[in-house]
Coordinates of C-alpha atoms in Angstrom, one line a residue:
Chain K
M538 CA -1.5 67.2 -128.0
A539 CA -0.9 63.5 -128.1
E540 CA -0.8 61.3 -130.8
L541 CA -1.9 57.6 -130.3
L542 CA -0.9 54.7 -132.7
V543 CA -3.5 51.9 -132.3
R544 CA -3.8 48.5 -133.7
V545 CA -7.5 48.1 -135.2
V546 CA -7.2 44.6 -136.4
D547 CA -6.6 41.5 -134.1
K548 CA -3.1 40.3 -134.6
V549 CA -3.4 36.2 -134.1
N550 CA -1.0 33.3 -133.4
T551 CA -3.0 30.2 -134.2
D552 CA -0.4 28.1 -133.1
D553 CA -0.1 29.0 -129.5
F554 CA -2.8 29.9 -127.0
Y555 CA -0.4 31.7 -124.8
L556 CA 1.5 33.3 -127.6
N557 CA -1.9 34.5 -128.9
I558 CA -2.7 36.3 -125.7
Q559 CA 0.5 38.5 -125.9
C560 CA -0.6 39.6 -129.7
F561 CA -2.1 43.0 -129.4
K562 CA -5.7 43.0 -130.3
A563 CA -8.1 45.6 -132.0
G564 CA -8.5 48.9 -130.1
M565 CA -5.1 48.2 -128.1
V566 CA -2.7 51.3 -128.2
I567 CA 0.8 50.3 -129.3
A568 CA 2.5 53.6 -128.3
V569 CA 1.5 57.1 -127.6
Q570 CA 3.7 60.0 -128.4
P571 CA 3.7 63.8 -128.3
D572 CA 2.1 66.0 -131.0
G573 CA 4.1 66.3 -133.9
W574 CA 6.2 63.1 -133.6
L575 CA 7.9 61.6 -136.3
W576 CA 6.2 58.4 -137.0
G577 CA 8.2 55.5 -138.9
K578 CA 7.6 54.7 -142.7
E579 CA 6.0 51.5 -141.4
E580 CA 3.8 53.0 -138.4
V581 CA 2.3 55.5 -141.2
A582 CA 1.5 52.9 -143.7
N583 CA 0.6 49.5 -141.9
P584 CA -3.3 48.7 -142.7
A585 CA -3.6 47.2 -139.4
W586 CA -2.7 50.6 -137.2
R587 CA -4.3 54.0 -137.0
I588 CA -3.0 57.2 -135.9
F589 CA -5.1 59.4 -133.5
K590 CA -4.5 62.7 -132.6
V591 CA -6.1 64.0 -129.0
P592 CA -6.0 67.6 -128.5
S593 CA -4.9 69.3 -125.2
V594 CA -3.9 66.0 -123.6
D595 CA -0.2 65.3 -122.3
P596 CA 0.9 61.9 -123.6
S597 CA 1.5 60.9 -119.6
Q598 CA -2.3 61.0 -119.3
F599 CA -2.5 57.8 -121.3
S600 CA -0.4 55.4 -118.8
N601 CA -3.6 53.3 -118.7
L602 CA -3.6 52.3 -122.2
L603 CA -0.2 51.5 -122.5
S604 CA 0.1 49.4 -119.3
P605 CA -0.2 45.6 -119.1
E606 CA -3.0 43.9 -117.8
P607 CA -2.6 43.7 -114.0
S608 CA -2.3 40.3 -112.0
T609 CA -5.4 39.8 -109.5
D610 CA -3.1 37.1 -108.1
P611 CA 0.6 38.0 -108.1
G612 CA 1.8 34.4 -106.9
T613 CA 0.4 32.6 -109.9
D614 CA 2.2 32.6 -113.6
A615 CA 1.4 35.8 -115.6
K616 CA 1.0 33.5 -118.9
T617 CA -2.5 34.7 -119.5
L618 CA -2.1 38.3 -119.0
Q619 CA -2.7 40.6 -121.9
P620 CA -0.2 43.1 -123.1
R621 CA -2.6 45.9 -122.4
G622 CA -5.1 46.2 -119.5
F623 CA -7.2 48.7 -121.3
K624 CA -8.1 49.0 -124.8
L625 CA -10.4 51.4 -127.3
S626 CA -13.5 50.4 -128.4
L627 CA -13.3 50.9 -132.3
V628 CA -17.4 50.8 -132.4
L629 CA -17.5 53.7 -130.4
L630 CA -14.4 55.4 -132.0
G631 CA -16.1 54.7 -135.3
G632 CA -19.1 56.4 -134.4
A633 CA -17.3 59.5 -133.7
L634 CA -14.8 59.4 -136.5
G635 CA -16.9 57.6 -139.4
P636 CA -16.4 54.0 -139.6
T637 CA -14.9 54.3 -142.7
F638 CA -11.5 55.6 -141.3
I639 CA -11.2 52.5 -138.9
I640 CA -12.5 49.9 -141.5
D641 CA -11.0 50.7 -144.9
N642 CA -7.3 50.5 -144.9
T643 CA -7.0 51.8 -148.2
Q644 CA -8.6 55.2 -147.3
V645 CA -7.1 58.4 -147.3
A646 CA -7.3 61.0 -144.3
P647 CA -11.0 61.8 -144.1
N648 CA -10.5 65.4 -144.7
A649 CA -10.6 66.4 -148.8
V650 CA -8.1 68.8 -147.7
N651 CA -5.4 66.8 -146.0
P652 CA -3.8 69.3 -143.4
I653 CA -1.3 66.9 -142.5
P654 CA 1.9 68.1 -143.9
A655 CA 3.5 65.7 -146.5
L656 CA 5.5 63.2 -144.7
P657 CA 9.2 62.8 -145.9
N658 CA 9.4 59.3 -144.5
V659 CA 6.4 58.1 -146.7
T660 CA 7.6 56.2 -149.6
K661 CA 4.6 56.6 -152.1
V662 CA 4.1 53.3 -154.1
G663 CA 0.5 53.2 -155.5
P664 CA -2.2 55.0 -154.0
V665 CA -1.1 57.1 -151.1
I666 CA -2.2 55.4 -148.1
R667 CA -2.6 57.7 -144.8
K668 CA -3.3 56.0 -141.5
Q669 CA -3.1 58.9 -139.6
C670 CA -6.3 60.7 -138.9
A671 CA -6.7 64.3 -139.8
A672 CA -9.5 64.8 -137.6
A673 CA -8.3 65.0 -133.8
V674 CA -10.3 62.7 -131.2
P675 CA -11.8 64.7 -128.4
Q676 CA -10.5 63.4 -125.3
A677 CA -13.9 63.0 -124.0
T678 CA -14.6 60.7 -127.0
L679 CA -11.3 58.7 -125.9
R680 CA -12.2 58.6 -122.8
A681 CA -15.7 57.0 -123.5
A682 CA -14.2 54.4 -125.8
T683 CA -11.7 53.1 -123.4
V684 CA -12.8 49.9 -121.9
A685 CA -10.9 47.2 -119.6
V686 CA -9.9 44.2 -121.8
T687 CA -11.7 40.8 -121.0
P688 CA -9.8 38.7 -118.6
V689 CA -8.8 35.1 -120.6
S690 CA -9.1 31.9 -118.7
D691 CA -6.4 29.5 -118.7
P692 CA -7.8 26.3 -120.0
N693 CA -4.6 24.4 -118.4
A694 CA -5.2 25.7 -114.9
I695 CA -7.3 23.5 -112.7
G696 CA -10.3 25.8 -111.3
A697 CA -9.9 27.8 -114.1
S698 CA -13.2 26.7 -115.6
P699 CA -16.1 24.3 -114.3
A700 CA -14.5 21.6 -116.7
H701 CA -11.2 21.5 -114.6
V702 CA -12.6 21.7 -111.1
I703 CA -12.0 18.4 -109.5
G704 CA -14.4 16.7 -107.2
Chain V
M457 CA 18.2 29.2 -143.9
P458 CA 16.2 32.0 -142.1
T459 CA 16.2 35.6 -143.7
T460 CA 17.1 38.1 -141.4
V461 CA 14.8 41.0 -141.8
V462 CA 16.2 44.1 -140.7
K463 CA 14.0 47.3 -139.6
S464 CA 15.3 50.5 -138.2
I465 CA 14.1 52.0 -135.1
G466 CA 14.9 55.9 -134.0
S467 CA 13.2 59.1 -133.8
A468 CA 14.5 61.1 -136.3
G469 CA 12.0 60.5 -139.1
G470 CA 12.8 58.3 -142.1
R471 CA 13.0 55.0 -139.9
D472 CA 10.7 52.1 -140.2
Y473 CA 9.7 52.4 -136.7
S474 CA 10.0 55.2 -134.4
T475 CA 8.8 53.2 -131.3
L476 CA 10.3 49.8 -130.0
Q477 CA 6.8 48.5 -129.3
A478 CA 5.7 48.9 -133.0
W479 CA 8.9 47.1 -134.1
N480 CA 7.5 43.7 -132.1
D481 CA 4.1 44.4 -133.0
A482 CA 5.0 44.1 -136.6
A483 CA 6.6 40.9 -136.4
P484 CA 5.1 37.7 -138.0
A485 CA 3.0 35.5 -135.6
N486 CA 5.1 32.7 -136.5
L487 CA 8.9 33.3 -137.3
V488 CA 9.2 29.8 -137.8
T489 CA 7.0 29.1 -140.5
A490 CA 8.0 32.7 -141.8
D491 CA 11.9 31.3 -141.7
E492 CA 12.7 34.8 -140.4
V493 CA 15.1 36.6 -137.9
W494 CA 13.1 39.7 -137.1
Q495 CA 16.2 42.1 -136.1
G496 CA 15.4 45.7 -135.0
Q497 CA 18.3 48.1 -135.2
C498 CA 18.1 50.9 -132.9
Y499 CA 19.5 54.3 -133.9
N500 CA 20.9 57.1 -131.4
D501 CA 18.6 59.8 -132.9
S502 CA 17.0 60.2 -129.2
E503 CA 17.2 58.3 -126.0
F504 CA 14.6 55.8 -125.7
V505 CA 13.2 56.8 -122.4
S506 CA 9.7 56.4 -120.6
T507 CA 8.2 55.8 -117.1
L508 CA 6.5 52.9 -118.8
V509 CA 7.3 49.6 -120.4
Q510 CA 8.9 50.6 -123.8
L511 CA 8.8 47.0 -125.4
T512 CA 6.8 44.0 -124.7
V513 CA 8.3 41.2 -126.6
G514 CA 5.8 38.6 -127.3
G515 CA 3.2 37.1 -129.7
S516 CA 5.4 35.2 -131.8
T517 CA 6.3 31.7 -132.3
T518 CA 10.2 31.3 -132.2
D519 CA 12.9 28.9 -131.9
A520 CA 16.7 28.7 -131.8
T521 CA 17.1 29.8 -135.5
H522 CA 14.1 31.8 -135.8
Y523 CA 14.0 34.6 -133.2
K524 CA 13.5 38.5 -132.6
E525 CA 16.5 40.5 -131.9
L526 CA 16.9 44.1 -130.8
T527 CA 20.6 45.5 -131.3
A528 CA 22.0 48.7 -132.5
A529 CA 22.6 49.7 -136.2
S530 CA 26.0 50.1 -137.0
G531 CA 27.8 53.3 -135.9
Q532 CA 24.9 53.7 -133.3
S533 CA 26.5 51.5 -130.4
F534 CA 28.6 52.5 -127.5
Q535 CA 31.2 49.9 -129.3
D536 CA 31.4 51.8 -132.2
Q537 CA 32.6 55.0 -131.1
V538 CA 36.3 55.9 -132.1
G539 CA 36.8 56.6 -128.2
V540 CA 35.3 53.4 -127.2
R541 CA 38.8 52.3 -125.4
T542 CA 39.3 55.6 -123.8
N543 CA 35.5 56.3 -123.0
A544 CA 34.3 55.3 -119.6
L545 CA 32.3 52.2 -119.7
T546 CA 29.3 53.3 -118.2
Y547 CA 25.7 54.2 -119.4
N548 CA 26.0 57.3 -121.5
T549 CA 23.8 58.1 -124.3
A550 CA 26.7 60.3 -125.9
N551 CA 28.5 57.0 -126.4
G552 CA 25.2 55.1 -128.2
V553 CA 22.0 53.8 -128.1
G554 CA 20.5 53.9 -124.7
I555 CA 17.0 52.6 -123.4
R556 CA 16.0 53.8 -119.9
S557 CA 13.3 53.8 -117.3
T558 CA 12.3 56.0 -115.2
N559 CA 9.7 53.8 -113.3
G560 CA 10.1 54.1 -109.6
Y561 CA 9.2 50.6 -108.7
G562 CA 9.5 47.7 -111.2
N563 CA 8.7 46.7 -114.6
G564 CA 11.9 48.3 -116.5
S565 CA 12.1 49.0 -120.2
I566 CA 11.8 45.7 -121.9
D567 CA 9.5 42.8 -121.0
I568 CA 10.5 39.6 -122.7
E569 CA 7.5 36.9 -122.9
E570 CA 8.6 34.8 -125.7
D571 CA 11.6 32.1 -126.2
Y572 CA 15.0 32.6 -127.9
F573 CA 15.0 36.7 -127.8
R574 CA 18.5 38.2 -128.3
C575 CA 19.7 41.8 -127.3
S576 CA 22.8 43.3 -128.1
R577 CA 25.1 46.3 -128.2
V578 CA 23.0 48.6 -126.5
Q579 CA 22.9 50.3 -122.9
C580 CA 20.0 49.9 -120.6
K581 CA 19.4 51.8 -117.1
G582 CA 16.9 52.0 -114.4
D583 CA 16.7 55.3 -113.3
A584 CA 15.0 55.2 -110.0
G585 CA 13.5 53.2 -107.2
D586 CA 13.6 49.6 -108.5
T587 CA 16.0 50.2 -111.0
R588 CA 15.1 47.4 -113.5
T589 CA 16.0 47.2 -117.1
I590 CA 15.2 43.9 -118.9
G591 CA 13.7 40.8 -118.0
G592 CA 10.3 38.8 -118.2
S593 CA 7.2 37.6 -116.0
T594 CA 6.8 34.4 -117.1
F595 CA 9.2 31.2 -117.5
K596 CA 11.1 31.6 -120.9
T597 CA 14.2 29.9 -122.4
G598 CA 17.0 30.5 -124.8
W599 CA 17.4 34.1 -124.4
I600 CA 20.8 35.3 -125.3
F601 CA 22.4 39.0 -124.2
K602 CA 25.6 40.1 -125.5
D603 CA 27.9 43.6 -125.4
L604 CA 25.6 45.3 -122.9
I605 CA 25.7 47.9 -120.4
I606 CA 23.2 47.4 -117.8
H607 CA 22.9 49.8 -115.1
G608 CA 20.3 48.4 -112.7
A609 CA 19.2 45.2 -110.5
Q610 CA 17.3 42.3 -110.9
F611 CA 18.1 41.8 -114.7
G612 CA 16.0 39.1 -115.8
Q613 CA 13.0 39.8 -113.9
T614 CA 10.2 42.4 -115.0
A615 CA 7.9 42.5 -112.4
P616 CA 8.4 42.5 -108.5
G617 CA 7.7 39.5 -106.9
G618 CA 6.5 36.2 -108.9
G619 CA 9.9 34.7 -108.9
K620 CA 10.6 34.9 -112.6
G621 CA 13.9 35.5 -114.2
L622 CA 16.3 34.7 -116.9
G623 CA 14.8 31.3 -117.7
A624 CA 16.3 28.1 -118.9
S625 CA 19.4 28.2 -120.7
A626 CA 19.9 32.1 -121.2
T627 CA 23.4 32.9 -122.4
V628 CA 24.8 36.0 -121.3
I629 CA 28.1 37.4 -122.8
N630 CA 30.1 40.8 -122.3
V631 CA 27.7 42.1 -120.3
A632 CA 28.8 44.6 -117.7
F633 CA 26.3 45.1 -114.7
L634 CA 26.4 48.1 -112.7
N635 CA 24.2 47.8 -109.5
P636 CA 23.1 50.9 -108.0
Q637 CA 20.8 49.1 -105.6
A638 CA 21.6 48.7 -101.9
S639 CA 21.2 45.0 -101.5
A640 CA 19.0 43.8 -104.3
A641 CA 20.6 41.2 -106.7
T642 CA 22.2 41.8 -110.0
V643 CA 20.4 39.3 -111.6
N644 CA 17.1 37.1 -111.1
S645 CA 17.8 33.7 -112.6
T646 CA 15.0 31.2 -112.1
N647 CA 16.2 28.1 -114.0
T648 CA 18.8 25.8 -115.1
G649 CA 21.5 26.0 -117.8
S650 CA 22.3 29.4 -117.9
S651 CA 25.7 30.7 -118.6
F652 CA 27.7 33.8 -118.0
I653 CA 30.5 34.5 -119.9
A654 CA 33.2 37.3 -119.6
C655 CA 30.6 39.5 -117.5
A656 CA 31.2 41.8 -114.9
F657 CA 29.0 41.9 -111.7
V658 CA 29.6 45.1 -109.6
R659 CA 27.8 46.6 -106.7
L660 CA 29.0 50.3 -106.2
T661 CA 31.4 50.5 -103.3
S662 CA 29.1 52.7 -101.3
N663 CA 26.7 49.6 -100.7
S664 CA 29.2 46.8 -100.6
P665 CA 29.1 44.1 -99.7
A666 CA 25.6 43.1 -99.9
G667 CA 23.5 40.7 -101.6
H668 CA 23.7 38.0 -104.2
A669 CA 25.4 38.8 -107.8
V670 CA 22.9 36.2 -109.0
D671 CA 19.6 35.4 -107.0
Q672 CA 18.9 31.8 -108.2
A673 CA 15.3 30.2 -107.6
Y674 CA 15.7 26.5 -106.3
A675 CA 19.3 26.4 -105.8
G676 CA 20.7 22.9 -105.9
T677 CA 18.1 21.9 -108.4
N678 CA 18.8 24.9 -110.7
T679 CA 22.5 26.0 -111.6
F680 CA 24.2 28.1 -113.9
T681 CA 27.8 28.4 -115.1
M682 CA 30.3 31.8 -114.9
A683 CA 33.7 31.8 -116.9
S684 CA 35.7 34.5 -116.7
C685 CA 33.5 36.7 -114.8
A686 CA 34.3 39.3 -112.4
V687 CA 31.8 39.5 -109.4
F688 CA 32.6 42.2 -107.0
G689 CA 30.6 44.1 -104.0
F690 CA 28.5 41.4 -103.1
S691 CA 28.0 38.9 -100.0
D692 CA 28.0 36.0 -102.0
V693 CA 27.9 35.0 -105.8
S694 CA 24.9 33.3 -105.3
Q695 CA 22.8 30.9 -103.1
S696 CA 24.8 27.8 -102.0
G697 CA 24.6 25.2 -104.9
S698 CA 23.5 27.8 -107.6
V699 CA 27.0 27.9 -109.1
A700 CA 27.9 24.9 -111.4
S701 CA 31.0 22.9 -111.4
G702 CA 32.2 23.6 -114.5
S703 CA 32.6 27.2 -113.6
K704 CA 36.3 28.9 -114.0
N705 CA 38.2 31.6 -114.2
N706 CA 36.4 33.9 -112.3
A707 CA 37.7 37.0 -109.9
T708 CA 36.0 38.3 -106.6
D709 CA 36.7 39.9 -103.7
L710 CA 35.1 37.4 -101.5
A711 CA 37.4 34.8 -99.8
S712 CA 35.9 32.0 -101.8
F713 CA 34.2 31.5 -105.3
P714 CA 31.4 28.6 -104.6
A715 CA 32.4 26.2 -107.3
G716 CA 34.7 25.9 -110.2
T717 CA 38.4 26.1 -110.9
A718 CA 41.2 28.5 -111.3
N719 CA 39.1 31.3 -109.5
Q720 CA 40.8 34.4 -108.2
T721 CA 39.5 35.3 -104.7
S722 CA 40.3 38.2 -101.9
V723 CA 40.8 40.4 -104.7
T724 CA 41.2 44.0 -103.4
F725 CA 38.0 46.0 -104.2
N726 CA 37.3 49.8 -103.6
A727 CA 36.5 52.6 -105.7
T728 CA 39.6 52.5 -107.7
T729 CA 40.6 48.7 -108.0
P730 CA 40.2 46.6 -109.8
F731 CA 37.8 49.0 -111.9
V732 CA 38.8 52.4 -112.8
Q733 CA 35.7 53.8 -110.8
A734 CA 33.3 51.6 -108.8
G735 CA 32.1 54.6 -106.6
S736 CA 29.0 56.3 -107.0
S737 CA 30.2 59.1 -109.2
G738 CA 31.8 58.6 -112.4
T739 CA 31.6 55.0 -112.6
D740 CA 33.8 53.3 -115.3
L741 CA 34.0 49.5 -115.3
R742 CA 37.1 49.1 -117.4
A743 CA 39.9 46.7 -115.7
I744 CA 42.7 48.5 -114.6
A745 CA 46.1 47.0 -114.9
S746 CA 48.3 45.0 -112.6
T747 CA 45.4 43.2 -110.8
A748 CA 44.6 39.7 -110.5
L749 CA 42.1 39.9 -113.3
A750 CA 44.9 40.3 -115.8
T751 CA 45.9 37.4 -117.9
N752 CA 43.5 35.0 -115.3
G753 CA 40.7 34.8 -117.7
F754 CA 39.2 31.9 -119.9
L755 CA 39.1 32.6 -123.3
D756 CA 35.8 31.2 -125.0
A757 CA 36.7 31.7 -128.5
T758 CA 33.3 30.8 -129.9
N759 CA 31.2 32.9 -128.0
A760 CA 33.6 36.1 -126.6
P761 CA 36.8 36.3 -128.9
N762 CA 36.6 40.0 -128.5
D763 CA 35.7 42.0 -125.2
I764 CA 32.9 44.4 -124.8
S765 CA 34.9 47.2 -126.9
G766 CA 35.5 44.7 -129.7
F767 CA 39.0 44.5 -128.8
T768 CA 40.6 40.8 -129.5
R769 CA 41.1 38.6 -126.3
P770 CA 44.3 36.6 -126.1
A771 CA 44.6 33.1 -125.0
N772 CA 45.0 34.3 -121.3
P773 CA 42.6 37.1 -121.2
T774 CA 41.8 39.4 -118.5
I775 CA 38.8 38.5 -116.3
G776 CA 35.6 40.4 -117.2
V777 CA 34.3 42.3 -119.9
W778 CA 37.3 44.7 -120.3
Q779 CA 40.4 43.2 -121.9
L780 CA 43.6 44.9 -120.7
A781 CA 46.2 45.8 -123.5
S782 CA 49.2 47.3 -123.9
A783 CA 48.4 48.6 -127.1
A784 CA 44.8 50.1 -127.9
V785 CA 44.2 48.5 -131.0
T786 CA 40.9 47.6 -131.8
T787 CA 39.4 45.0 -134.1
G788 CA 36.1 43.5 -135.2
R789 CA 32.8 44.4 -133.8
S790 CA 30.8 41.8 -132.2
Y791 CA 27.3 41.4 -134.0
F792 CA 25.4 38.6 -133.4
L793 CA 24.9 37.8 -137.3

């Protein structure tokens, strides 16, 4: 079984177009670890992240979700390549898991009986916030929710858009 | 005065983050307006190892006083060990935090895509094939690397091809580079104004001499400075016109050093001199006594008052990362902050 740390809201840099591309967006997988991984305090509690478990799949099977957007032109600058070439459709995942888990960042695990053992590294301040999904995500569901990121055009590159074509 | 926000990174449980990438993703999008230095302190709970890039540093607005820094927590670096003066100077996770890539070709462990990133007090290794470790795929500026053990090639460049590397005005201090590759350059530099201070560039004797120590793009236009560096096992230091005239007090087995003053040349180089072991087995880049490296270095009291082990350098230091000493007395550790 693998455990995926996934961002569920866009991180945005409003000051720089290229740095904004480097920010992880909703659906991008931050890390994949084996079952039982001891996630850090802030990995469990950060409201922008969720942790999904995928049964019967080795973490090595998720390399596509951890790889950067590939360049289609190795000779050109990589400034518009995104940190992940694939991401998870949260709409499709929400349909499988129930939308509340992804949308609500104050929620607790969706099951009434939380099978996750008490995490010693969670400091309880106010309501317990569990970003770890108690219900495992079937591999087929994850695969169906995997989509390629949309390439970003460079507004400063001539020819990247019709407005920049000379002639 | 920026606030340094310290976060712990390790796999033992109880850390702030268990993964390097989560540490980056949690950083503010604008460290300048947040007035922060975002510092990740790694713990040697287990080796950071993957076949994929473990950390892409990017997304944040930074400047020279507001940046991200990856380092080792107190007690977790190879520098902090009681046996630091007797341990072999080579990649060994028994001695401290290690970050290793098992990728057969390209990308390494850390990909830097923003300016002013700093990294210190860790070891990094590229295991197989391309042996890349740390670098970037776009032109950046102001990186600072200090007190590192790097076992690999093409430092500064993440992806094969594309000609990217250290970027402009990078500063590299007390870094021991062990290059296991047959001919690939140790460092890829792509812009001007970089400085190498008290570093060691060594290619394994089994592959020597071959290639550049530093592969500099646009040589003649772009230059870098070397001071008190040891460069051994290469066909040349770099392309013609790359080494700035302000370079000084370096040592090499080559018959000449391309520029600068007070350089030691034609220094004998084999598996057991001037380093303890530069062969393919049991490598150890500590300097040995009674060679041209001893007392011929340049003391940069601002950037490199101590050697890679934390030992205080005298006014006439040993060239390279390791300060020879008659008495093994250690002093302070060289944190950035």
